[in-house]
XYZ file of C-alpha atoms in Angstrom:
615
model
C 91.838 104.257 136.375
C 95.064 101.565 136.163
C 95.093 98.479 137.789
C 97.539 96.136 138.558
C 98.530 93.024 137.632
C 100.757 91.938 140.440
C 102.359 88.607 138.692
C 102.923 85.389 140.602
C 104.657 83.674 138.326
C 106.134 83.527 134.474
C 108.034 81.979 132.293
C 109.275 84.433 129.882
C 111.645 87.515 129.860
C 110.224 90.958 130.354
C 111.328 93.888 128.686
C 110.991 97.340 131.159
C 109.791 101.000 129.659
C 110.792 104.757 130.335
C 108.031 106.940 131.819
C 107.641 108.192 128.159
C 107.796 104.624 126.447
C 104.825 103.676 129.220
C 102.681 106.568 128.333
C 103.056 106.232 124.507
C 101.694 102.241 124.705
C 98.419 104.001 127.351
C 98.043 106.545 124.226
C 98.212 103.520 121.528
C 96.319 101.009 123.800
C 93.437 103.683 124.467
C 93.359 103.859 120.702
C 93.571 100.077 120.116
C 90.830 99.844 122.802
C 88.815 102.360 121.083
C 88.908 100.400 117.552
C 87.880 97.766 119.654
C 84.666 99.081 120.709
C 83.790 100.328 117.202
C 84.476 96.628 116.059
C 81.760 95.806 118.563
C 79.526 98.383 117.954
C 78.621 98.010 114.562
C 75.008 97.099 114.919
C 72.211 99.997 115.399
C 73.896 100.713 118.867
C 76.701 101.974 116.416
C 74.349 104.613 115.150
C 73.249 107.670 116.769
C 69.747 107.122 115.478
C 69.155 104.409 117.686
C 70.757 105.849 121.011
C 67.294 106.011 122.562
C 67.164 102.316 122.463
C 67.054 100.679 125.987
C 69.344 98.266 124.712
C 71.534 100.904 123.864
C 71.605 103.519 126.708
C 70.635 104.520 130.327
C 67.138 106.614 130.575
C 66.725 109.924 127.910
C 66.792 113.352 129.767
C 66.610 116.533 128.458
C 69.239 117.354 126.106
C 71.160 120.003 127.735
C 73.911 120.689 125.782
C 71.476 120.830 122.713
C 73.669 118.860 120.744
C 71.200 115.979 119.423
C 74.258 113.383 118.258
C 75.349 113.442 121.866
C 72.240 113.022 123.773
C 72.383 113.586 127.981
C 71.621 110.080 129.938
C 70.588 109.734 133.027
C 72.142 107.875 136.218
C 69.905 105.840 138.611
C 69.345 108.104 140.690
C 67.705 110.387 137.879
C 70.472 113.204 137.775
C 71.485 113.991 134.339
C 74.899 114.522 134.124
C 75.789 117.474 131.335
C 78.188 116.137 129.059
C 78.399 112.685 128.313
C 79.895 111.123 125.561
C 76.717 108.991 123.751
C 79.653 106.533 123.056
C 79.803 105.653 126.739
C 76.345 104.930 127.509
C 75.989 101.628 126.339
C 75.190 98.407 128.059
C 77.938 96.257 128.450
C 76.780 92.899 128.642
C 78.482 89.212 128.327
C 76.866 88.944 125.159
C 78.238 92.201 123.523
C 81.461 91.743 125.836
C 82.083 88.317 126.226
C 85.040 87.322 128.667
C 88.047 87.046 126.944
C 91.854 86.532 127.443
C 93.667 87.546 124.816
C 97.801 87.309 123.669
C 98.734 89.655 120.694
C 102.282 89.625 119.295
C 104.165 92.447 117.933
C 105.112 90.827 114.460
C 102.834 91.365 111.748
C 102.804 87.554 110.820
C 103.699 85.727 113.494
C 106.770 84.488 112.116
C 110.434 84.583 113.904
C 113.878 83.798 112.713
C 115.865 81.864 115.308
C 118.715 84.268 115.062
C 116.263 87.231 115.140
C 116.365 87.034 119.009
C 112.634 88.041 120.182
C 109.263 88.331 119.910
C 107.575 90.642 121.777
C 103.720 90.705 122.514
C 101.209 92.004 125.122
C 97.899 90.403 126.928
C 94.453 92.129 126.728
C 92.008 91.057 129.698
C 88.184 92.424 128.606
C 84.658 91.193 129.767
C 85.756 90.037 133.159
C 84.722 91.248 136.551
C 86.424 89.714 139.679
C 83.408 89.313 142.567
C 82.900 92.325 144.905
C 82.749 94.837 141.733
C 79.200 93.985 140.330
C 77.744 96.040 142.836
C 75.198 99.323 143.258
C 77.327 102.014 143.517
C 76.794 105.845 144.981
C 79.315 106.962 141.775
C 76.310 107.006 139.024
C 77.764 109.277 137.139
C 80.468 106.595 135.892
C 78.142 106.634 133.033
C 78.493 102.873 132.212
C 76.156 99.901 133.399
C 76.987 96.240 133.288
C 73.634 94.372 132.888
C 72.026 96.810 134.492
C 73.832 97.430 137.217
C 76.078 100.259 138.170
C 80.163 99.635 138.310
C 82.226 102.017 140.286
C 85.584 101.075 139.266
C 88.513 99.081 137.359
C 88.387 95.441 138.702
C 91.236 94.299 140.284
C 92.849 90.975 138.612
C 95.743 89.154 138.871
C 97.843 87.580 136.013
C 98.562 83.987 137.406
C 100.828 83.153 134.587
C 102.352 83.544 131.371
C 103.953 80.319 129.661
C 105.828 79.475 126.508
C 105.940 75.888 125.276
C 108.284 73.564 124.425
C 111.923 74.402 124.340
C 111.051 78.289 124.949
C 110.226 77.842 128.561
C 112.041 79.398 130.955
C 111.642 81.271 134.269
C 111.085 85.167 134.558
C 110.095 87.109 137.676
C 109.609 90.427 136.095
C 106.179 92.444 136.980
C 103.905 93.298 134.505
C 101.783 96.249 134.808
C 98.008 96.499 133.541
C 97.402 99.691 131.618
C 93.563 99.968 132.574
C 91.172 102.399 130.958
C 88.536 104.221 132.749
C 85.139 102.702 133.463
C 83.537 105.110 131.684
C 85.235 105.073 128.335
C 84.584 101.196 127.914
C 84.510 97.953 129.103
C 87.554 98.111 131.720
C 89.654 96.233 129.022
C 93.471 96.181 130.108
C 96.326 95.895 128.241
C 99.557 94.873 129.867
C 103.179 96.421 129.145
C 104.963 94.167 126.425
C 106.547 91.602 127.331
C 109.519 89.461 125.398
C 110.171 85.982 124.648
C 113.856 85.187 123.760
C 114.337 83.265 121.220
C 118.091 81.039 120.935
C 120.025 80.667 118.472
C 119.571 77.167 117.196
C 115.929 76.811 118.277
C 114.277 74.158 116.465
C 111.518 75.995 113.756
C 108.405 75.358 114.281
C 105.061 76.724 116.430
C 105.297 77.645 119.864
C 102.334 78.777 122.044
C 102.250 81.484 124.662
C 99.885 80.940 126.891
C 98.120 83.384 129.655
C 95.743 82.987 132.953
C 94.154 85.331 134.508
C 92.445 85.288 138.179
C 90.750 87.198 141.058
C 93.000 86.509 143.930
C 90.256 84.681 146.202
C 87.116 86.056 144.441
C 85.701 84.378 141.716
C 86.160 85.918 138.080
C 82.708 86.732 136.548
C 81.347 87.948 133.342
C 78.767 91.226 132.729
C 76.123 88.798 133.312
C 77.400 87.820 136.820
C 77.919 84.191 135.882
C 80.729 82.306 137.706
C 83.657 81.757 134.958
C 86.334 79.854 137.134
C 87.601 79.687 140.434
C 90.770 78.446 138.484
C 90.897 82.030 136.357
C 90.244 83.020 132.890
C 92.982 81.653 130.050
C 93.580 82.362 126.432
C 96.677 82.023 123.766
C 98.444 82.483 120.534
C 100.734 80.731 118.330
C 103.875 82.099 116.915
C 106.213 80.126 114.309
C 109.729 79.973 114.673
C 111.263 79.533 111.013
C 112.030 81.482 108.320
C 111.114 85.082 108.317
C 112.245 86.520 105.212
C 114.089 89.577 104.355
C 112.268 92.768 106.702
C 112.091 94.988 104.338
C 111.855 93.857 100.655
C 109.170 95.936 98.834
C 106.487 98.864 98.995
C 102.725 99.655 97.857
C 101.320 102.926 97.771
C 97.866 103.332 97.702
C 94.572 105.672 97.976
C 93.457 105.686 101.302
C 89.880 107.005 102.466
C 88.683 110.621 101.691
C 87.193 110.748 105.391
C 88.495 109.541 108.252
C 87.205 107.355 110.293
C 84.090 108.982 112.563
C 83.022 106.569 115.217
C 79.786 108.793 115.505
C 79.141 107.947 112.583
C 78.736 105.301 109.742
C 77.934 107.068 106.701
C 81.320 108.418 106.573
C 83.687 105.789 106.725
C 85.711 104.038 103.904
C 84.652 106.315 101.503
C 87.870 105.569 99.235
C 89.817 108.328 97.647
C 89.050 108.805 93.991
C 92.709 110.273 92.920
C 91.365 113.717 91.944
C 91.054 117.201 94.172
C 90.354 120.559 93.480
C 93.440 122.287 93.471
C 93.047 124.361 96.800
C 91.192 121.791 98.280
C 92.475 119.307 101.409
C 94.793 116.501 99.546
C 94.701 113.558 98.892
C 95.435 110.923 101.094
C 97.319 107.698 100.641
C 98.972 104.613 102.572
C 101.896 103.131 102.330
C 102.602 98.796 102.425
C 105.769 97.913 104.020
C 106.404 94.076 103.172
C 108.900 91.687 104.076
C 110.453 89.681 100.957
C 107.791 86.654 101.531
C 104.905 89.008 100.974
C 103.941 89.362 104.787
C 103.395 92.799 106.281
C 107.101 93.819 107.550
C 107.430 93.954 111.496
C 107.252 97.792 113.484
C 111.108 98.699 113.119
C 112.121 97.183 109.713
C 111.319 100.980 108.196
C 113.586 102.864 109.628
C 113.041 105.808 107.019
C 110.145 106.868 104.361
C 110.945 109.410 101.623
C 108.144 110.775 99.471
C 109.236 112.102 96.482
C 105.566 114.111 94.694
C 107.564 117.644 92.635
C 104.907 120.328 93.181
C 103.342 118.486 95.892
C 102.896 120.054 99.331
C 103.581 116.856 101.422
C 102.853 115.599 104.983
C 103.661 112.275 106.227
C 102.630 110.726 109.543
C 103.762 107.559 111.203
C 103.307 105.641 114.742
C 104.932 106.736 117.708
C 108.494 104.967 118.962
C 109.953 107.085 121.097
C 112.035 106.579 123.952
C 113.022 110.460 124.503
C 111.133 113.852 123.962
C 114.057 115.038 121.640
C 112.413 115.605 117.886
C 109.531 113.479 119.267
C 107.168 115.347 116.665
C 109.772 115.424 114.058
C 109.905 111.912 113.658
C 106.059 111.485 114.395
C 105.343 113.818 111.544
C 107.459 115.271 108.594
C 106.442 118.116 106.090
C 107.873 119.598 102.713
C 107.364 121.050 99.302
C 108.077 118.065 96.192
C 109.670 115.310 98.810
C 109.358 114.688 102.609
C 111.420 112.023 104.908
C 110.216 111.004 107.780
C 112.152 108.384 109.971
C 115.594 108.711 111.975
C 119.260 106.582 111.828
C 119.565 104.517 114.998
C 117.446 101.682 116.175
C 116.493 103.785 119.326
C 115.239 107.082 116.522
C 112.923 104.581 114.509
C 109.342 105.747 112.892
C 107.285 102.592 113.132
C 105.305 101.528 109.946
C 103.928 98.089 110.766
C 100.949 99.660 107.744
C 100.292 102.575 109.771
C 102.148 105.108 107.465
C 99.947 107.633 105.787
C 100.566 110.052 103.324
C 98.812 113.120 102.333
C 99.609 115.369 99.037
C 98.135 118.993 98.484
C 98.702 121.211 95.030
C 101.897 123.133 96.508
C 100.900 126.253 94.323
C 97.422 125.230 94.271
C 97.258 125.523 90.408
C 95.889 122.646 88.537
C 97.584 120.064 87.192
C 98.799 116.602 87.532
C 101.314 115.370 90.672
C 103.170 111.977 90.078
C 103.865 110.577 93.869
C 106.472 107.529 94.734
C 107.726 106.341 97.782
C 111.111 105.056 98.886
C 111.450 103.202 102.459
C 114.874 102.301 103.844
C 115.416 100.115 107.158
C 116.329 95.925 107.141
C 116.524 96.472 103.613
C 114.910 98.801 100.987
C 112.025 99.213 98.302
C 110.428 101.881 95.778
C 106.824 101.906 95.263
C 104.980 101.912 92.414
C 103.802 105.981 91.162
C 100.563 107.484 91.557
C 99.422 110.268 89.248
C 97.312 112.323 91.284
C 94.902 114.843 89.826
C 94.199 117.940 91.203
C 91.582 120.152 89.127
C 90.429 123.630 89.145
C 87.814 126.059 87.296
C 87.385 125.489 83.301
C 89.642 127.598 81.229
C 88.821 125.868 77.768
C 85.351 124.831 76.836
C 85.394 121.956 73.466
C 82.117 121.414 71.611
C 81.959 117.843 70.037
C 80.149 116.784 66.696
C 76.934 117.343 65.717
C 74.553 114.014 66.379
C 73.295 114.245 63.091
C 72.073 116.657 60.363
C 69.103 118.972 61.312
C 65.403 119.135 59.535
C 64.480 122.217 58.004
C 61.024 121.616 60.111
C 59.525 120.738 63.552
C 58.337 116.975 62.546
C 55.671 115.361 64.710
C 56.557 111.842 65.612
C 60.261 111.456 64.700
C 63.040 113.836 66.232
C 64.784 114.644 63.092
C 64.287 118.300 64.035
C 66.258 117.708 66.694
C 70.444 117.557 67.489
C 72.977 117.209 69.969
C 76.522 118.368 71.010
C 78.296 117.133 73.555
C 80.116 120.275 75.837
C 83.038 119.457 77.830
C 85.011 121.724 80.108
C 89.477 121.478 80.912
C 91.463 123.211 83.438
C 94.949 125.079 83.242
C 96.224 121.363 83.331
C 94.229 120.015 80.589
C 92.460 118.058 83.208
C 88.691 117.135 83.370
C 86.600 120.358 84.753
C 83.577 120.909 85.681
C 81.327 122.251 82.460
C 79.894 125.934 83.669
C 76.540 127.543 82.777
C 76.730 129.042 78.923
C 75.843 131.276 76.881
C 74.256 129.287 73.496
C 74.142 131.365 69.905
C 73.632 129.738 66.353
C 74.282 131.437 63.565
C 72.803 130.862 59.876
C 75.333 130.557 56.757
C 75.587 134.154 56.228
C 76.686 134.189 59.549
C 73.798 135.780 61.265
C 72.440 135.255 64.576
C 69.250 133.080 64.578
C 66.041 133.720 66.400
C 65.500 131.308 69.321
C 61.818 131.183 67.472
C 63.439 129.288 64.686
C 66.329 127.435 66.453
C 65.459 126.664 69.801
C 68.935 125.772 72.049
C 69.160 124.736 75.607
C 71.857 123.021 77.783
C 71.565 120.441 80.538
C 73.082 116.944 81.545
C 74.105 114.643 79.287
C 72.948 110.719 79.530
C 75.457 110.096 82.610
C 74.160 113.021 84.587
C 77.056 115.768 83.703
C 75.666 118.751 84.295
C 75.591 121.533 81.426
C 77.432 118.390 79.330
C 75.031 118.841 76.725
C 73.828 120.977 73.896
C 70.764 120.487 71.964
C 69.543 122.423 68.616
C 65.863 122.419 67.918
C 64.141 123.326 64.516
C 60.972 125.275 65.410
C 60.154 126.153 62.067
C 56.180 125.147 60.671
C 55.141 123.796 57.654
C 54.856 125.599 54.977
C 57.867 128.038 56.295
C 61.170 126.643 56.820
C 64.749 126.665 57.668
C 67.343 127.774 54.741
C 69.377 124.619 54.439
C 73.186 124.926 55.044
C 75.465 125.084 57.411
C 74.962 126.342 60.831
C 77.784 127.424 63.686
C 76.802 126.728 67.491
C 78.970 128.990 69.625
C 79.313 128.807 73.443
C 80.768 130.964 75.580
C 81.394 131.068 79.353
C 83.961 132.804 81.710
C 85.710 134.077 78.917
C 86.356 130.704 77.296
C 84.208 129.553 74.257
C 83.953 126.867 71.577
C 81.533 126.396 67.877
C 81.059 123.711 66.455
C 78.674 123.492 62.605
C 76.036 121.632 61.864
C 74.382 120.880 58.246
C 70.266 122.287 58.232
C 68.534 119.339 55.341
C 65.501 120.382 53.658
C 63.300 117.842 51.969
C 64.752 114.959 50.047
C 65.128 116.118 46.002
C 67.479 112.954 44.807
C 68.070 109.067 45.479
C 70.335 106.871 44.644
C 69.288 102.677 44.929
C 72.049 99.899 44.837
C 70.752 96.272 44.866
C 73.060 93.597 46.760
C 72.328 89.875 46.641
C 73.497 86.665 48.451
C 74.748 84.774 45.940
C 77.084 85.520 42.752
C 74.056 85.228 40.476
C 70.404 86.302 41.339
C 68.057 83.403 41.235
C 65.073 82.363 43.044
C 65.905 82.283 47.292
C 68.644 84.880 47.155
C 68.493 87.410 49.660
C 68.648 91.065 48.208
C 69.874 93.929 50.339
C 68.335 97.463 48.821
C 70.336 100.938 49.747
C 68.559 104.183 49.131
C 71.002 107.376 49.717
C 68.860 110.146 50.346
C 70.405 113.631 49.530
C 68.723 117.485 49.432
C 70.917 119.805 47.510
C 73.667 117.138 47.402
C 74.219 116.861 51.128
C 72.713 113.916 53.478
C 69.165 114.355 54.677
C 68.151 114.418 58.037
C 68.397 111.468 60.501
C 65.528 108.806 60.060
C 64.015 110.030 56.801
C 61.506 107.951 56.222
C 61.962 106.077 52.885
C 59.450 103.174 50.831
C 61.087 100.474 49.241
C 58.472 98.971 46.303
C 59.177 95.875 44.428
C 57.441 95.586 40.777
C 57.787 93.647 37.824
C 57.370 89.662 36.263
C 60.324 88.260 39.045
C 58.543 88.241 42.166
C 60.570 89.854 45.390
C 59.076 89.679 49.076
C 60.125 92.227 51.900
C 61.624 90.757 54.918
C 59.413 92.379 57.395
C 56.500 91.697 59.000
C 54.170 92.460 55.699
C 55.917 89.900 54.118
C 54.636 91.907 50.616
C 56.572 93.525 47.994
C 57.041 96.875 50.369
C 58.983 97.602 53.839
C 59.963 100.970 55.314
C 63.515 102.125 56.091
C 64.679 105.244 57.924
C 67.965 106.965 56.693
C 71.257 106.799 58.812
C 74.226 109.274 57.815
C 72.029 109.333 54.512
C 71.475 105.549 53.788
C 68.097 103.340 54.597
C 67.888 99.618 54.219
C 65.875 97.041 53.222
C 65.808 93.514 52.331
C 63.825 90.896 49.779
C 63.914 87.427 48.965
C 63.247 86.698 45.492
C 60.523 84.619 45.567
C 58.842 83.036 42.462
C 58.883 83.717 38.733
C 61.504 84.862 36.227
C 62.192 87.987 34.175
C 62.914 91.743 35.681
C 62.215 92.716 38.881
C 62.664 96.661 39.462
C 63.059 97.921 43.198
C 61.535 102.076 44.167
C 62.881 104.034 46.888
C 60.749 107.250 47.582
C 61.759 109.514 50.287
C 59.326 112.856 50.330
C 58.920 113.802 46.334
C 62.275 112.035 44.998
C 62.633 108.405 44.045
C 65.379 106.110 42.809
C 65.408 102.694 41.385
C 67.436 99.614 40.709
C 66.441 96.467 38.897
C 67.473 92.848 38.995
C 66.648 90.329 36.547
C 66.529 85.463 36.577
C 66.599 84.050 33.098
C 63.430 81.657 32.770
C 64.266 78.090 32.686
């Protein structure tokens, strides 16, 4: 329903619209109005969940259309109308609406160059109710309540005034129409057409305010509550500054923009960011394009006259705002398609694709194969700019598995207490494009030195997520083997296949320690009494490493006394082997003469000795 603002008086310079140019700003303003309301409605009303809540929403009914995220309501005189929109059901009250007069300007910082000629800008009336409208009404099915009461149509306002300070005032007599939407879509918030203040050449910079009243004719205005506001109307206002505005068009940032858009019956899904990666035959990926002016504002609607995309092997579509003054190519220079580049935008002032940060961009896998898409954008208007390049990603099913290093070597035995008889691969997965796949379901072998396939009862193998939750990412190896029997030591070969693709990696099998080797390390250049002794044991069986965290006993004996640095504090302390090698440490603690040092690991021992001349 449109209403009218029938203008008394103003003092600025009004700019008129086609029938076309009229209908594109009700299609943007119903849009604007609509972000609006979400802006408002980000408490529980905001969430279907809580649609029940009297707060919320007229009376439950049945739900009719059995369609439980848009529940029926019903009017007040208990019909249930059979389609309503949950979104218009709420209670519009002066708290969640408060009265407001509002001036917007169409410049994305406020800032005008004398010599640039205009500003344009538009005023939004919401919250207010002129007298006579707050009444019970026989239209129930309006859907929409204000504090309870039913509202049968668009109030009726008048716009007293519109004034520009300073220097900038002067006289217009132009009507300005109020682009109302319907009582049952929100709160009867009005936009008017756009209107234009002229600016001189040679106006002194500085901040000038627009201001804006708003009244009822001889009614008084009121909010949803049905408070008096003012018999003298409802005002608000803006600032713009008149200085320097910079260059319009002086540089460009691409970026990811969200993998959902925007559901208002929802809030799960929104602002869920892209991540730069798609399946190759999936939707694209979608990202938004900066326009700013050379101070490192947001450029103005009009200083992009033209956006190129340039992504090779990229299936392209580019969307921009509406400016359209004809229906020629109106969809043509709304939206703009291609394989490896795209340009949206036209060559006249009057054939202009607005950006004003409402440019988005979205790039598919032309051929649907995987592989990496680099994407750039160049934007052309008041002046000109490249943006920085995005490598997108765009994945599909693995075609080459790769099986990393064995954790460690494996124990010729199931141990009870320590997990040497245990070992891990990391399994990872790349597409056609060498990217990053998903790791499939395997088939898992090992086979013994002579190149035999191993019983499962002996080597146990399984696959499942690795530490950050991968799933399949990892392959473990189990010895299963009892004591007396055991593994024949040597190396193994783990080989995985899946969908045609495989990968092996070896691993060493370590029986029971049969040789070590002890090096003694002190502090200082010369062993005497305080120095700090570091003991290494290599372990070996049949020459190779033994198993991970082999337990080995470091003794001390002799006339010079040595004293572990543990918690015994005695001449013994443990150590476990890493990559072969176990630690310990001693302080040489009284006495003079030899001092001999025992690592034993299993059956096989090593020693070293150190020696302090007596005094």
């Amino acid at each position: 329903m449109l209403g009218k603002l029938a203008l008394q008086r103003t003092n600025v310079r009004f700019t008129h619209l086609t029938a076309l140019a009229v209908m594109a700003a009700l299609v943007v303003g119903l849009f604007a109005t609509l972000s609006t309301v979400a802006a408002h409605e980000l408490g529980e009303c905001s969430n279907p969940e809580f649609l029940t809540a009297s707060k919320c929403r007229m009376e439950v009914a049945v739900d009719a259309d059995n369609d439980p995220s848009t529940p029926d309501i019903k009017s007040a005189d208990g019909t249930a109308p059979a389609n309503n929109d949950p979104w218009t059901s709420y209670l519009h009250t002066a708290t969640n609406h408060p009265p407001t007069v509002s001036v917007t300007f169409h410049d994305s910082d406020n800032i005008v160059s004398a010599s640039a000629g205009q500003v344009t800008g538009t005023i939004t009336v919401s919250g207010i109710l002129p007298a006579g409208s707050l009444t019970d009404s026989d239209n129930e099915q309006a859907g929409i309540q204000h504090n309870g009461t039913q509202v049968a149509s668009a109030p009726t306002l008048q716009l007293a005034w519109i004034r520009v300070s300073g220097e900038l005032d002067h006289a217009s007599s132009v009507p300005v129409d109020l682009a109302a939407t319907p009582s049952t879509t929100d709160d009867n918030s009005a936009v008017s057409a756009p209107f234009t203040v002229v600016i001189p050449s040679g106006t002194t910079a500085g901040q000038y305010t627009v201001s804006a009243t708003v009244i009822s004719g001889t009614d008084d205005l009121h909010d949803y509550s049905g408070s008096v506001l003012s018999a003298a109307g409802k005002s608000g206002s803006k600032s713009f500054e008149v200085g320097d505005a910079g260059v319009g068009l002086a540089s460009a940032t691409l970026s990811l923009g969200n993998r959902v858009p925007d559901d208002k019956a929802t809030v799960s899904d929104e602002s869920r960011a892209e991540s730069g990666s798609d399946v190759a035959d999936g939707d694209g990926i979608n990202l938004v394009v900066t326009a700013s002016n050379s101070l490192g504002n947001k450029s103005n609607d009009g200083d992009v006259t033209q956006i190129t995309v340039i992504a090779p092997g990229g299936n392209i579509t580019v969307t921009g705002a509406l400016d359209a003054t004809t229906t020629s190519d109106l969809m043509d220079r709304y939206m703009a398609t291609g394989i490896n580049s795209a340009a949206l935008g036209g060559t006249t002032a009057t054939d202009r694709v607005k950006v004003g940060q409402t440019i988005s961009v979205n790039v598919k896998k032309a051929d649907q194969k995987p592989d990496n898409v680099d994407v750039y954008v160049i934007l052309t208007g008041s002046g000109a700019a490249i943006s920085e390049t995005h490598t997108l990603r765009f994945t599909g099913d693995a075609s080459a598995l790769a099986l990393g290093d064995a954790s460690g070597s494996l124990f010729h035995q199931a141990t009870d207490g320590d997990d040497r008889d245990k070992i891990a691969f990391a399994l990872s997965a790349t597409d056609a494009g060498g990217n990053d796949a998903g790791v499939p379901k395997a088939t898992l072998r090992v086979m013994n030195p002579s190149g035999v396939r191993v019983s499962t009862n002996d080597i146990g193998i399984t696959q499942g997520p690795n530490v950050a939750g991968v799933p399949n990412a990892l392959v473990t190896v189990t010895s299963k083997k009892a004591a007396p029997a055991s593994l024949k030591a040597g190396e193994y070969t783990v080989k995985v296949t899946a969908g045609g693709n495989s990968a092996e990696q070896t691993f060493n099998v370590i029986g029971d320690a049969d040789a070590v080797s002890v090096t003694i390390e002190s502090s200082t250049d010369e062993v005497q009494l305080g120095s700090l002794l570091t003991v290494s044991a290599t372990v070996t069986s049949d020459g190779e490493n033994v198993a991970e965290k082999t337990s080995v006993t470091f003794t001390s004996a002799g006339a010079l006394k040595l004293t572990a640095v543990d918690a015994n504090a005695g001449n013994s302390a443990m150590g476990a082997t890493k990559a072969g090698v176990a630690t310990a440490s001693f302080v040489v603690s009284e006495g003079s003469g030899l001092a001999t040092v025992i690592a034993s690991a299993k059956n096989a021992s090593g020693t070293d000795s150190v020696s302090v001349a007596a005094e």
